[in-house]
mmCIF file of C-alpha atoms and ligand atoms in Angstrom:
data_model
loop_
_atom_site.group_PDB
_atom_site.id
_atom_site.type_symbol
_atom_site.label_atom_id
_atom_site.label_comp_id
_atom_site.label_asym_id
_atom_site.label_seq_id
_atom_site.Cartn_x
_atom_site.Cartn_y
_atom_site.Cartn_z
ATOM 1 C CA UNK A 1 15.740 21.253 -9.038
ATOM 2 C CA UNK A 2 17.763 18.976 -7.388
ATOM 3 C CA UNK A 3 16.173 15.731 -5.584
ATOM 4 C CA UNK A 4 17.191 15.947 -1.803
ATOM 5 C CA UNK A 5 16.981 12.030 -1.368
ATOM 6 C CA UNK A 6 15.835 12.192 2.293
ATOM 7 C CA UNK A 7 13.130 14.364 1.509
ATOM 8 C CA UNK A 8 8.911 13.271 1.844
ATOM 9 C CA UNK A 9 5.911 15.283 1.276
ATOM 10 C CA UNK A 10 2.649 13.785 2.499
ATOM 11 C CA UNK A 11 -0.177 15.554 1.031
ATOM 12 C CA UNK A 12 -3.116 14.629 3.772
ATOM 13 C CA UNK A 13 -2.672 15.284 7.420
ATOM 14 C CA UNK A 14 -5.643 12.544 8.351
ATOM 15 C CA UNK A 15 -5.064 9.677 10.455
ATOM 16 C CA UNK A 16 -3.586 8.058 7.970
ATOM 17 C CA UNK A 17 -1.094 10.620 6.949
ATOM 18 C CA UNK A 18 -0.222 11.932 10.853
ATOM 19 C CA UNK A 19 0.228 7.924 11.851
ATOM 20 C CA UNK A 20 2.678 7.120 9.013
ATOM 21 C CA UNK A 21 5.173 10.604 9.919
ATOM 22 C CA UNK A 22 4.264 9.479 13.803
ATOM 23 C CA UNK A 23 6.115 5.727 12.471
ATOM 24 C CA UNK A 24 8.529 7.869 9.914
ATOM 25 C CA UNK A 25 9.873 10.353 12.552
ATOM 26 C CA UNK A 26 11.234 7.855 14.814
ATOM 27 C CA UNK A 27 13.375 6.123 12.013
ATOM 28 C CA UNK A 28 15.806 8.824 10.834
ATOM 29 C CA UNK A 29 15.194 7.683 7.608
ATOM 30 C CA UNK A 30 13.674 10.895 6.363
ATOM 31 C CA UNK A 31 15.478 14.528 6.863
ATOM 32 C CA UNK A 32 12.894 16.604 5.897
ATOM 33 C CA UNK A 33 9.246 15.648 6.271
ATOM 34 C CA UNK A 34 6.110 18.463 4.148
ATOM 35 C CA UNK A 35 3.058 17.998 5.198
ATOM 36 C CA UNK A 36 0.551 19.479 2.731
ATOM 37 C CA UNK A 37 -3.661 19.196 3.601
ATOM 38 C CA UNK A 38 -6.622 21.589 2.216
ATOM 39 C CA UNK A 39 -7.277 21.887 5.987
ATOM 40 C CA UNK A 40 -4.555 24.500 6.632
ATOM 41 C CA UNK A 41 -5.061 24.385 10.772
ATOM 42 C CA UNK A 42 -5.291 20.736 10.770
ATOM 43 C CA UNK A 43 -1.863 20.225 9.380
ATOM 44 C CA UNK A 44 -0.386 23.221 11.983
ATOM 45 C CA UNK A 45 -1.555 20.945 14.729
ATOM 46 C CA UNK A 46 0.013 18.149 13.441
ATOM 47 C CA UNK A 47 2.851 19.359 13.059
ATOM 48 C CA UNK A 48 3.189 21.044 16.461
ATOM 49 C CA UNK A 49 2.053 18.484 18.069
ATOM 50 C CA UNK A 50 5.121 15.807 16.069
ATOM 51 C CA UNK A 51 7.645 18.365 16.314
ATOM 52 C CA UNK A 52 7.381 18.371 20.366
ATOM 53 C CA UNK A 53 8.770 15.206 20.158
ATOM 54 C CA UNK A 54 11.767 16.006 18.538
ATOM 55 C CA UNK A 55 13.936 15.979 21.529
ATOM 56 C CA UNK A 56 13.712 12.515 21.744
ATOM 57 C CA UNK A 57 14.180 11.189 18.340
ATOM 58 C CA UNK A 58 16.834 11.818 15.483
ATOM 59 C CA UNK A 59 17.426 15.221 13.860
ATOM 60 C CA UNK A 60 14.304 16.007 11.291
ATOM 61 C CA UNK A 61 12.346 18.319 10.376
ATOM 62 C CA UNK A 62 8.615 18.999 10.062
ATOM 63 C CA UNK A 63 6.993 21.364 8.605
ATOM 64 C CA UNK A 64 3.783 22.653 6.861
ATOM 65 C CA UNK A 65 3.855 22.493 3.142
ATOM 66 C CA UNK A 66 2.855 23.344 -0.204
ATOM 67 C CA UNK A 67 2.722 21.379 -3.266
ATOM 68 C CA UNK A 68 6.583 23.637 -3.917
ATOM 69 C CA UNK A 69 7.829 21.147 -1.628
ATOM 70 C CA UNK A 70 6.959 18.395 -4.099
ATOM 71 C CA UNK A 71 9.362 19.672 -6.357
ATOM 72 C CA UNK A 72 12.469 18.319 -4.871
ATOM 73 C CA UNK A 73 10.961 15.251 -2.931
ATOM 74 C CA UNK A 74 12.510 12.191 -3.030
ATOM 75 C CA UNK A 75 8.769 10.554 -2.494
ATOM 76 C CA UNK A 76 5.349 12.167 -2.332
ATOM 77 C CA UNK A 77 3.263 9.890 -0.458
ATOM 78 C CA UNK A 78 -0.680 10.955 -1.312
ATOM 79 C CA UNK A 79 -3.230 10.155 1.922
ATOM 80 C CA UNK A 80 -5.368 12.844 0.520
ATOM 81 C CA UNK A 81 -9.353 11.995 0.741
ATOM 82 C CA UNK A 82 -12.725 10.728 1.874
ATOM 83 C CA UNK A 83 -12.544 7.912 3.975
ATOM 84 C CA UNK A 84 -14.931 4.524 4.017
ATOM 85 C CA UNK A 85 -17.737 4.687 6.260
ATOM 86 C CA UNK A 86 -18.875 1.907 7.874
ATOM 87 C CA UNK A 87 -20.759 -0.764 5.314
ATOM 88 C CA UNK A 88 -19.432 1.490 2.380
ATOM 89 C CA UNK A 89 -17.326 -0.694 -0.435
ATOM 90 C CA UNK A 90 -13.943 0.541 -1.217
ATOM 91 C CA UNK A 91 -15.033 1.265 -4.348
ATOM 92 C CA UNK A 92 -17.899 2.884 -3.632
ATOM 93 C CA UNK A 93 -15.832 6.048 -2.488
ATOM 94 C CA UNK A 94 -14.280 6.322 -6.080
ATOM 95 C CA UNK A 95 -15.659 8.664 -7.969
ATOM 96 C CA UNK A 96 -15.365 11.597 -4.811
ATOM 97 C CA UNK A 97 -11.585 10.401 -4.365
ATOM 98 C CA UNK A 98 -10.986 10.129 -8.063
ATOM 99 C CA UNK A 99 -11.250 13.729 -8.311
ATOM 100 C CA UNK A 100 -9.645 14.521 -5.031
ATOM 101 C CA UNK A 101 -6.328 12.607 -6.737
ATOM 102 C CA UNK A 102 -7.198 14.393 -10.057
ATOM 103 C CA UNK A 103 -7.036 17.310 -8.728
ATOM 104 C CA UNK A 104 -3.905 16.874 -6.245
ATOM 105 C CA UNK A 105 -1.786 14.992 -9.042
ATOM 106 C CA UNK A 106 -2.455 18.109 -11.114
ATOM 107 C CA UNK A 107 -0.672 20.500 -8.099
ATOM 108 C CA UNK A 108 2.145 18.179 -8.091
ATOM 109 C CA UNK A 109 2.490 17.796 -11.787
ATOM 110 C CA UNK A 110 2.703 21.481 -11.987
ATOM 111 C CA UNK A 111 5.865 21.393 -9.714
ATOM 112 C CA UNK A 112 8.075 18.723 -12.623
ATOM 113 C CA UNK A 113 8.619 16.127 -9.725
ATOM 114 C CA UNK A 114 11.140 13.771 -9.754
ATOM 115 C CA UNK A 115 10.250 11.504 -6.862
ATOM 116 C CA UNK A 116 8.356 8.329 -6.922
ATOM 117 C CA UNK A 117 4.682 8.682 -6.066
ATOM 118 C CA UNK A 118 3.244 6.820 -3.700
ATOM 119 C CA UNK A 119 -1.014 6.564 -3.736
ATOM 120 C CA UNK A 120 -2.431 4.916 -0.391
ATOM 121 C CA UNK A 121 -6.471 6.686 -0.458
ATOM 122 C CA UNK A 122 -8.622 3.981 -1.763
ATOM 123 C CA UNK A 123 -9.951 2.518 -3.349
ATOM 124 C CA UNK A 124 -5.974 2.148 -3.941
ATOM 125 C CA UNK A 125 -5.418 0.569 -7.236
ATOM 126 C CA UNK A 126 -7.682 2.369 -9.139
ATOM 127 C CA UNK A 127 -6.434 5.845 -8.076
ATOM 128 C CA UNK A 128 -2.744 4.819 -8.590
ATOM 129 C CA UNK A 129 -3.752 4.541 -12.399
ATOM 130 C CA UNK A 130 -6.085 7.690 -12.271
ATOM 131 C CA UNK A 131 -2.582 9.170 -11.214
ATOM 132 C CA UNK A 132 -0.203 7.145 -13.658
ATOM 133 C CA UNK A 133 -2.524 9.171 -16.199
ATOM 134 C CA UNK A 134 -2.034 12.276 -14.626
ATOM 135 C CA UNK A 135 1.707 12.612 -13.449
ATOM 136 C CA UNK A 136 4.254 12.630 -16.533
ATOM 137 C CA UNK A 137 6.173 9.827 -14.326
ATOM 138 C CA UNK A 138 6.754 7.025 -15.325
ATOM 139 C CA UNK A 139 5.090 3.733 -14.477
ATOM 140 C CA UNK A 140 7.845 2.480 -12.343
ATOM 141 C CA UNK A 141 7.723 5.639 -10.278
ATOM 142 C CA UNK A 142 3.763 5.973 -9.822
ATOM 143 C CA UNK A 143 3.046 3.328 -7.179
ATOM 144 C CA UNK A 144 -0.071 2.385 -4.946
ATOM 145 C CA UNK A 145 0.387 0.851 -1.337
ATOM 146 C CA UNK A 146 -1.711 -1.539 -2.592
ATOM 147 C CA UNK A 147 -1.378 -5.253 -0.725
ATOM 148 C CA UNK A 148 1.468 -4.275 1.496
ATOM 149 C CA UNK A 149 -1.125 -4.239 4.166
ATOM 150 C CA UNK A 150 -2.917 -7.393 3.462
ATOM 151 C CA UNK A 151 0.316 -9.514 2.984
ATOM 152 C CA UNK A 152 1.496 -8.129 6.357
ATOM 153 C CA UNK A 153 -2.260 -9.147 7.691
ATOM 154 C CA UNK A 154 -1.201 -12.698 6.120
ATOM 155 C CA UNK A 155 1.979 -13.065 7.681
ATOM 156 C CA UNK A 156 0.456 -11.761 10.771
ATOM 157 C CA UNK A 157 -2.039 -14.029 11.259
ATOM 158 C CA UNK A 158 -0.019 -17.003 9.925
ATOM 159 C CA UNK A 159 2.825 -16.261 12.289
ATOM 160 C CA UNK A 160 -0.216 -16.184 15.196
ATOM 161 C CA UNK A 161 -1.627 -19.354 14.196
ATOM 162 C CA UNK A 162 1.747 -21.059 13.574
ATOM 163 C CA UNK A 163 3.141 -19.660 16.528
ATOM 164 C CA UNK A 164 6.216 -18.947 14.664
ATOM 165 C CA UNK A 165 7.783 -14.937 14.499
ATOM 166 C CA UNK A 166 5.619 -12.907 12.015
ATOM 167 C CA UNK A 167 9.505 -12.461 10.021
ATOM 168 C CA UNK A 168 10.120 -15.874 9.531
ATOM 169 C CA UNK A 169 6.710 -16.073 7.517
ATOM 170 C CA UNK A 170 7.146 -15.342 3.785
ATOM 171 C CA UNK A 171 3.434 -14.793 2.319
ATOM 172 C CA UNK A 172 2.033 -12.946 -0.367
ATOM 173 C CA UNK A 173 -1.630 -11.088 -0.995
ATOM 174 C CA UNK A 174 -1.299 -10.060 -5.064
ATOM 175 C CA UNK A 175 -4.273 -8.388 -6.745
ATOM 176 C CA UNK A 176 -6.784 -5.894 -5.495
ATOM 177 C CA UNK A 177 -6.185 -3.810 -2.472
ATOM 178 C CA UNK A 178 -10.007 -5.396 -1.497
ATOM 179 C CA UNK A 179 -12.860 -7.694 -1.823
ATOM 180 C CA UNK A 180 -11.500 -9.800 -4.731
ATOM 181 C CA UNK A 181 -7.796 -9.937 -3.517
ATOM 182 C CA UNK A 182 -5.947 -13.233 -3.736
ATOM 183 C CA UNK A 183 -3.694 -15.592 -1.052
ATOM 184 C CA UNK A 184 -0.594 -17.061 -2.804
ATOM 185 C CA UNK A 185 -0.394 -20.000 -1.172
ATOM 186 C CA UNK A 186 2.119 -21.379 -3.872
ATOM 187 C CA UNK A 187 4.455 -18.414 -2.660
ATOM 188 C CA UNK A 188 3.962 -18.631 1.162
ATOM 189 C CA UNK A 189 6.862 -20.133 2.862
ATOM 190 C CA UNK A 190 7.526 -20.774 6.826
ATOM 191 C CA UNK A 191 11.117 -20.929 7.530
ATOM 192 C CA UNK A 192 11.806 -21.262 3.942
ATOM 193 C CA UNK A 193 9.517 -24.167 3.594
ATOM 194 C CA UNK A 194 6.693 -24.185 1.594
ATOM 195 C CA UNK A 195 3.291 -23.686 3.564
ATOM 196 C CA UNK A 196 1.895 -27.073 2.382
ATOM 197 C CA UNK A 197 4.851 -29.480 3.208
ATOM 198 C CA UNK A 198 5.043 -27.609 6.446
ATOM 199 C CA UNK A 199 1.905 -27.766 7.520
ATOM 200 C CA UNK A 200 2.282 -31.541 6.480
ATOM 201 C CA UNK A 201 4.555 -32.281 9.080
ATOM 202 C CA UNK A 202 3.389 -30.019 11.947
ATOM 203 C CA UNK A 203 -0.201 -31.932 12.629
ATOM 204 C CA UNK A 204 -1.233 -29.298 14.885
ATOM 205 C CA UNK A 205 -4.315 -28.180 13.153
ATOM 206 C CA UNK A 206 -6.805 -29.265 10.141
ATOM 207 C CA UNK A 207 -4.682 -27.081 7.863
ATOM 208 C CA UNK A 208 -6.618 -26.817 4.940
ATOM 209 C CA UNK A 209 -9.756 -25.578 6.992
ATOM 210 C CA UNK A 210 -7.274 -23.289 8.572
ATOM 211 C CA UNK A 211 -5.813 -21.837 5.752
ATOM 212 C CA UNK A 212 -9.455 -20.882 4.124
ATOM 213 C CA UNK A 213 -10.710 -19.158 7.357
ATOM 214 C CA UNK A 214 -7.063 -17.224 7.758
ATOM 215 C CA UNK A 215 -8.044 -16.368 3.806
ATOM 216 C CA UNK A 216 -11.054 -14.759 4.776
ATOM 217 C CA UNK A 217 -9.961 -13.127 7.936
ATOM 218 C CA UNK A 218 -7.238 -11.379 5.804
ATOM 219 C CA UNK A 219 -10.040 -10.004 3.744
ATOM 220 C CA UNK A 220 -12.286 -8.940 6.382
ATOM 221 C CA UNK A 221 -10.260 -7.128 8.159
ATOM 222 C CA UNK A 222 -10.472 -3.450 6.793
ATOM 223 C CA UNK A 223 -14.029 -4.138 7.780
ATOM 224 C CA UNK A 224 -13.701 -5.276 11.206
ATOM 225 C CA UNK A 225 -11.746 -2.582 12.111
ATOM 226 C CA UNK A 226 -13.605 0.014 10.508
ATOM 227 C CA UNK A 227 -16.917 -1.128 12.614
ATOM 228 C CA UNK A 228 -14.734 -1.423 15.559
ATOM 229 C CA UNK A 229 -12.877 2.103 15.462
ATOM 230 C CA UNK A 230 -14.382 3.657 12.196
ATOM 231 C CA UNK A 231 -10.907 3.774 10.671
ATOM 232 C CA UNK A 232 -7.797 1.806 9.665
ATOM 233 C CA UNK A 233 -4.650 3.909 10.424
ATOM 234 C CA UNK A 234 -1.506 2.281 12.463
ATOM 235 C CA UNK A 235 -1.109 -0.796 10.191
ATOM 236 C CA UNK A 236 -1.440 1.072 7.130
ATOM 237 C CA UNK A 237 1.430 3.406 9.062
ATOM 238 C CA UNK A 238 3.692 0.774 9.157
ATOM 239 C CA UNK A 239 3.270 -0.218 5.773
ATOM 240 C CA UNK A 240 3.925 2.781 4.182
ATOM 241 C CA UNK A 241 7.118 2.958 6.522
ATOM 242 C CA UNK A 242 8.202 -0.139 4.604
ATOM 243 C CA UNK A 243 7.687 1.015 1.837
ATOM 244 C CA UNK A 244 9.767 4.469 2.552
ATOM 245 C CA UNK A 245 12.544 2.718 3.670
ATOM 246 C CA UNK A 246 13.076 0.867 0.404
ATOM 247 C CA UNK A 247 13.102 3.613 -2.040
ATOM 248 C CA UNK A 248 15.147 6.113 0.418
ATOM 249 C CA UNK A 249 17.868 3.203 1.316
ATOM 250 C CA UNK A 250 17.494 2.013 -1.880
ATOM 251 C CA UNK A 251 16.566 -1.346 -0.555
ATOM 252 C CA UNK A 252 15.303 -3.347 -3.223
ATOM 253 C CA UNK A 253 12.874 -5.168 -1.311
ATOM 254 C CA UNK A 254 10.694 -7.577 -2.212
ATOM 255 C CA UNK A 255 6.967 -5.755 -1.942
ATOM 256 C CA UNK A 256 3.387 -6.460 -2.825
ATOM 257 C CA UNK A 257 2.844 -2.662 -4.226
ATOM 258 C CA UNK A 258 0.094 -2.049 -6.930
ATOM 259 C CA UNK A 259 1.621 -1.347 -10.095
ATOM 260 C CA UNK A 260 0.734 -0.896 -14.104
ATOM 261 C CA UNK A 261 1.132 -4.330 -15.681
ATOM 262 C CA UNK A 262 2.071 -4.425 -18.870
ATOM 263 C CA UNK A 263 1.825 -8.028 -20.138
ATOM 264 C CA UNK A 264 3.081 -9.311 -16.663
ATOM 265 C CA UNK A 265 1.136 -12.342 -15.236
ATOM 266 C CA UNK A 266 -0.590 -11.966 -18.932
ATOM 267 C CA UNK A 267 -2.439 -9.248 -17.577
ATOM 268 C CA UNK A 268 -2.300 -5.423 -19.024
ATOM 269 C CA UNK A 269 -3.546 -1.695 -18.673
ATOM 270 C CA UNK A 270 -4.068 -2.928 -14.871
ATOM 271 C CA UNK A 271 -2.806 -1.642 -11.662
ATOM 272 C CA UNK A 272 -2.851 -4.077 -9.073
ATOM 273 C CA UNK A 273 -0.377 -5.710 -6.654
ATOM 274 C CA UNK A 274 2.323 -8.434 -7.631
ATOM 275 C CA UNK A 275 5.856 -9.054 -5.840
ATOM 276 C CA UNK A 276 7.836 -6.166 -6.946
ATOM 277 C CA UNK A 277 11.149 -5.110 -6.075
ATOM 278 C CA UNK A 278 10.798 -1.441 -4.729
ATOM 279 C CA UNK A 279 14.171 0.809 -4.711
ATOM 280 C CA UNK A 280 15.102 4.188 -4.829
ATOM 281 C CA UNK A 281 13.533 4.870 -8.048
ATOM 282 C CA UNK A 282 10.358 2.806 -7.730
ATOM 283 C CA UNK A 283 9.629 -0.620 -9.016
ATOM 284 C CA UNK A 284 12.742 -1.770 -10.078
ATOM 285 C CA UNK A 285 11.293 -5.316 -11.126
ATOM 286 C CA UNK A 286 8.292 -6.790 -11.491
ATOM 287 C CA UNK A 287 8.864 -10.467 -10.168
ATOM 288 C CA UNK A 288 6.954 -12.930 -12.325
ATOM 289 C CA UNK A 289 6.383 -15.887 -9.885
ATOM 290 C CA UNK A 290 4.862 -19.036 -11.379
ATOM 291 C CA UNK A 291 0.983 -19.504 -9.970
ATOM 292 C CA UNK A 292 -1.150 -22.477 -9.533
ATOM 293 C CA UNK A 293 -3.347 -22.464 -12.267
ATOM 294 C CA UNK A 294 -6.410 -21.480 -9.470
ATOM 295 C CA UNK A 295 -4.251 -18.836 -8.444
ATOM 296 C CA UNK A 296 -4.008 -17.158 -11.851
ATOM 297 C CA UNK A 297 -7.704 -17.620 -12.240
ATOM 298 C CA UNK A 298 -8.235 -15.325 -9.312
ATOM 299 C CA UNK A 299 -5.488 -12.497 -10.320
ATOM 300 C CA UNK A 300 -7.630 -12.835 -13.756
ATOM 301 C CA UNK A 301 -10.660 -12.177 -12.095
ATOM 302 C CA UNK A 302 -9.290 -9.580 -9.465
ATOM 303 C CA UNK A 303 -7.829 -7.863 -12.590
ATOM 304 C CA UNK A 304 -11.217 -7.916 -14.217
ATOM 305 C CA UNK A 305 -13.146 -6.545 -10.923
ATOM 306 C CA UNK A 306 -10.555 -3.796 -11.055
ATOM 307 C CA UNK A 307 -11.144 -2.870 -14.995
ATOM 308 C CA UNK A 308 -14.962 -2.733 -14.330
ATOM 309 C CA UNK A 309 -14.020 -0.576 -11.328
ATOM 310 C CA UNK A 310 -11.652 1.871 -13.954
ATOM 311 C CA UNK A 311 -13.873 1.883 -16.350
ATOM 312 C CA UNK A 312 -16.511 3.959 -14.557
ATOM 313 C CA UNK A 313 -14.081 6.599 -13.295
ATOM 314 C CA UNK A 314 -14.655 9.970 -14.887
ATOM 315 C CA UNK A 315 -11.296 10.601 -16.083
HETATM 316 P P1 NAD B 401 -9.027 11.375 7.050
HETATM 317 O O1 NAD B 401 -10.422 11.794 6.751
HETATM 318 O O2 NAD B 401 -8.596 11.254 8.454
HETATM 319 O O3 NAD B 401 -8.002 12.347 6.307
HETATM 320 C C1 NAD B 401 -8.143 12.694 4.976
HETATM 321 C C2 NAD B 401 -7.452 14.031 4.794
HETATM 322 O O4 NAD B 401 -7.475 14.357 3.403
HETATM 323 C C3 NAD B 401 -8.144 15.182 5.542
HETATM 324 O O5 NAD B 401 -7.212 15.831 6.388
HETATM 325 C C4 NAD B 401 -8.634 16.081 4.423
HETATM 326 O O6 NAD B 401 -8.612 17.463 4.758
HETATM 327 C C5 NAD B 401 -7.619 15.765 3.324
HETATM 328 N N1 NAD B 401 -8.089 16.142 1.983
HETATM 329 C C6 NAD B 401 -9.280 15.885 1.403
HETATM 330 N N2 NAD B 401 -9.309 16.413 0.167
HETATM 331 C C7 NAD B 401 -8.099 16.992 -0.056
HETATM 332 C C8 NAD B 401 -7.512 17.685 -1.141
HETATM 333 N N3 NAD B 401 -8.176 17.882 -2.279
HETATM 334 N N4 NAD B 401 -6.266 18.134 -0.995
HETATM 335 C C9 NAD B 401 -5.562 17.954 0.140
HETATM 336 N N5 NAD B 401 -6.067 17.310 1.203
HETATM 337 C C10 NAD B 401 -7.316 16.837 1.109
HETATM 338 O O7 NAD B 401 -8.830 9.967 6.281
HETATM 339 P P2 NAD B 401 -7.745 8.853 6.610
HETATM 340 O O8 NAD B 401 -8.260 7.925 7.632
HETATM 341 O O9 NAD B 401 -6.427 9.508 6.795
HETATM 342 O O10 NAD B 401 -7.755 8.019 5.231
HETATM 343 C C11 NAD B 401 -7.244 8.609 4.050
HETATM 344 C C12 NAD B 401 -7.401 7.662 2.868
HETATM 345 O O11 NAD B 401 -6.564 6.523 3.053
HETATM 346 C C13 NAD B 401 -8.812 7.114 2.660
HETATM 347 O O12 NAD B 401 -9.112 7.089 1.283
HETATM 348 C C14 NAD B 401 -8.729 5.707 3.201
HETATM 349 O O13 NAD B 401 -9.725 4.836 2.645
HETATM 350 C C15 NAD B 401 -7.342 5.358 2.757
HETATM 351 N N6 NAD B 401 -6.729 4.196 3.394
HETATM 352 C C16 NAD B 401 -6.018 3.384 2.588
HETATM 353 C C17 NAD B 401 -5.437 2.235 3.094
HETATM 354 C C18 NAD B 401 -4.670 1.334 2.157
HETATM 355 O O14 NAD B 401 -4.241 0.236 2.543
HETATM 356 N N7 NAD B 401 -4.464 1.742 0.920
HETATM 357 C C19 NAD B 401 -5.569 1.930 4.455
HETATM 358 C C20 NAD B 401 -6.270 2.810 5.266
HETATM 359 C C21 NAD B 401 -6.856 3.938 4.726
#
């Protein structure tokens, strides 16, 4: 079948799914947009309730779908799951959503899809490779959301602290989507300086202090907002709308996305996030940035936390 290139299929009408078609709808990026749940009335109120704002946005359209719509998607974007409760690890919830993305990858293999797959229910990186083994794709199109989020938490709270716009922060979260993720400092650049030798000549604040407690804010913050709202939904939105507009425009954008390594940062048989650049067919390139040798340590050992976490999925 042929790939309509403006085409998305969400399979799970949560909060997670509804907020990133609320962000996509408003872009015109997307022509067509499936939605596809187990929870058949949930996803007809969703999609009444986006499609009576069509008036005001760009021509698109909406509807309830079926895994038939996966067929001739341009990108399947998979929401689909149990959520974390509140003091519940990410990977606590794997097993349950292991075979929730078992079971979905199966409906969607059954339909020969062309499209790049894109896994966001957690825990993230360990589901995007339960899928790589499930969906004849390959590894370039099978991609998790994976530290999209946290590098945009990193810019976002460097630009606050810095008082400098959020854009004109380059910074990087690789690893796990989670507890063990890691901060390249080496890579983070304000105004195309690096972080260090700026904050060298800026005096405003005790930087290294600074940069550990922005560290660890970055990695609390799934849990902050979880105990404040139960849920995380608009910021992972957002990030998924990134990462839609770089495969449909064919950006090639530079993006922390989890994917299979293969030998890359001398890691293997791993998903987990690095700076990739994301087009219309997926990761286009994996971009092999030179670490500090502390910084390697820690993608070793986030690699390691996520191959004990793989290794007691039920495949
Ligand atoms: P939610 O409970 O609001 O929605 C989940 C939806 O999945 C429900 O509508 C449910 O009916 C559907 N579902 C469950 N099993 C299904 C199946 N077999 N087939 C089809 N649909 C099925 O949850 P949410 O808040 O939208 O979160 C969804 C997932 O996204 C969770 O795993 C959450 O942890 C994850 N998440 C990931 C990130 C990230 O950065 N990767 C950020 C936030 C949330």
């Amino acid at each position: 079948m042929k790939r309509n290139d403006r085409k998305v299929a969400v399979v799970g009408a949560g909060s997670v799914g509804a907020s990133y078609i609320y962000a996509l709808l408003q872009t015109g990026l997307a022509s067509e947009i499936a939605l596809i749940d187990l929870d058949a009335q949930r996803v007809e109120g969703e999609v009444m309730d986006l499609s009576h704002g069509l008036p005001f946005i760009p021509p698109v359209s909406v509807k309830a779908g079926t895994y038939a719509d996966c067929a001739d998607a341009h990108l399947v974007v998979v929401t689909a799951g149990a959520k974390q409760i509140p003091g519940q690890s990410r990977t606590e919830l794997i097993q349950k959503n292991a075979d929730i993305i078992k079971s979905i990858c199966g409906q969607i293999q059954d339909q020969n899809p062309t499209a790049v797959a894109l896994m966001v229910t957690n825990p993230v990186d360990t589901l995007t490779q339960v899928a790589l083994r499930r969906l004849s794709l390959p590894r370039t199109k099978v991609i998790g959301s994976g530290a999209v989020l946290d590098s945009a938490r990193f810019k976002y709270l460097l630009s606050r602290h810095c008082g400098i716009d959020a854009r004109n922060v380059h910074a990087y979260i690789l690893g796990e989507h989670g507890d063990s993720e890691v901060p390249a400092w080496s890579m983070t650049h304000i105004a195309g300086i690096p972080i260090r030798k700026y904050c060298e000549t800026c005096h405003a604040c005790d930087y290294a202090t600074h940069h550990r407690e922005i560290a660890e804010q970055v990695r609390n913050s799934a849990y902050h907002i979880i105990d404040y709202k139960g849920s995380t939904y608009y910021g992972i939105g957002l990030s998924l709308l990134r990462i839609t507009a770089a495969i449909l425009r064919n950006e090639r954008s530079v993006l922390t996305v989890s994917t299979y390594l293969k030998g890359e940062y001398d890691l293997k048989d791993i998903c987990l996030s690095v700076p990739c650049i994301v087009g219309a067919e997926g990761v286009e390139r994996i971009v092999e940035a030179r670490l500090e040798a502390e910084e390697q340590e820690q993608l070793e050992r986030s690699a390691h936390v996520l191959r004990q976490v793989f290794e007691q999925v039920s495949l």
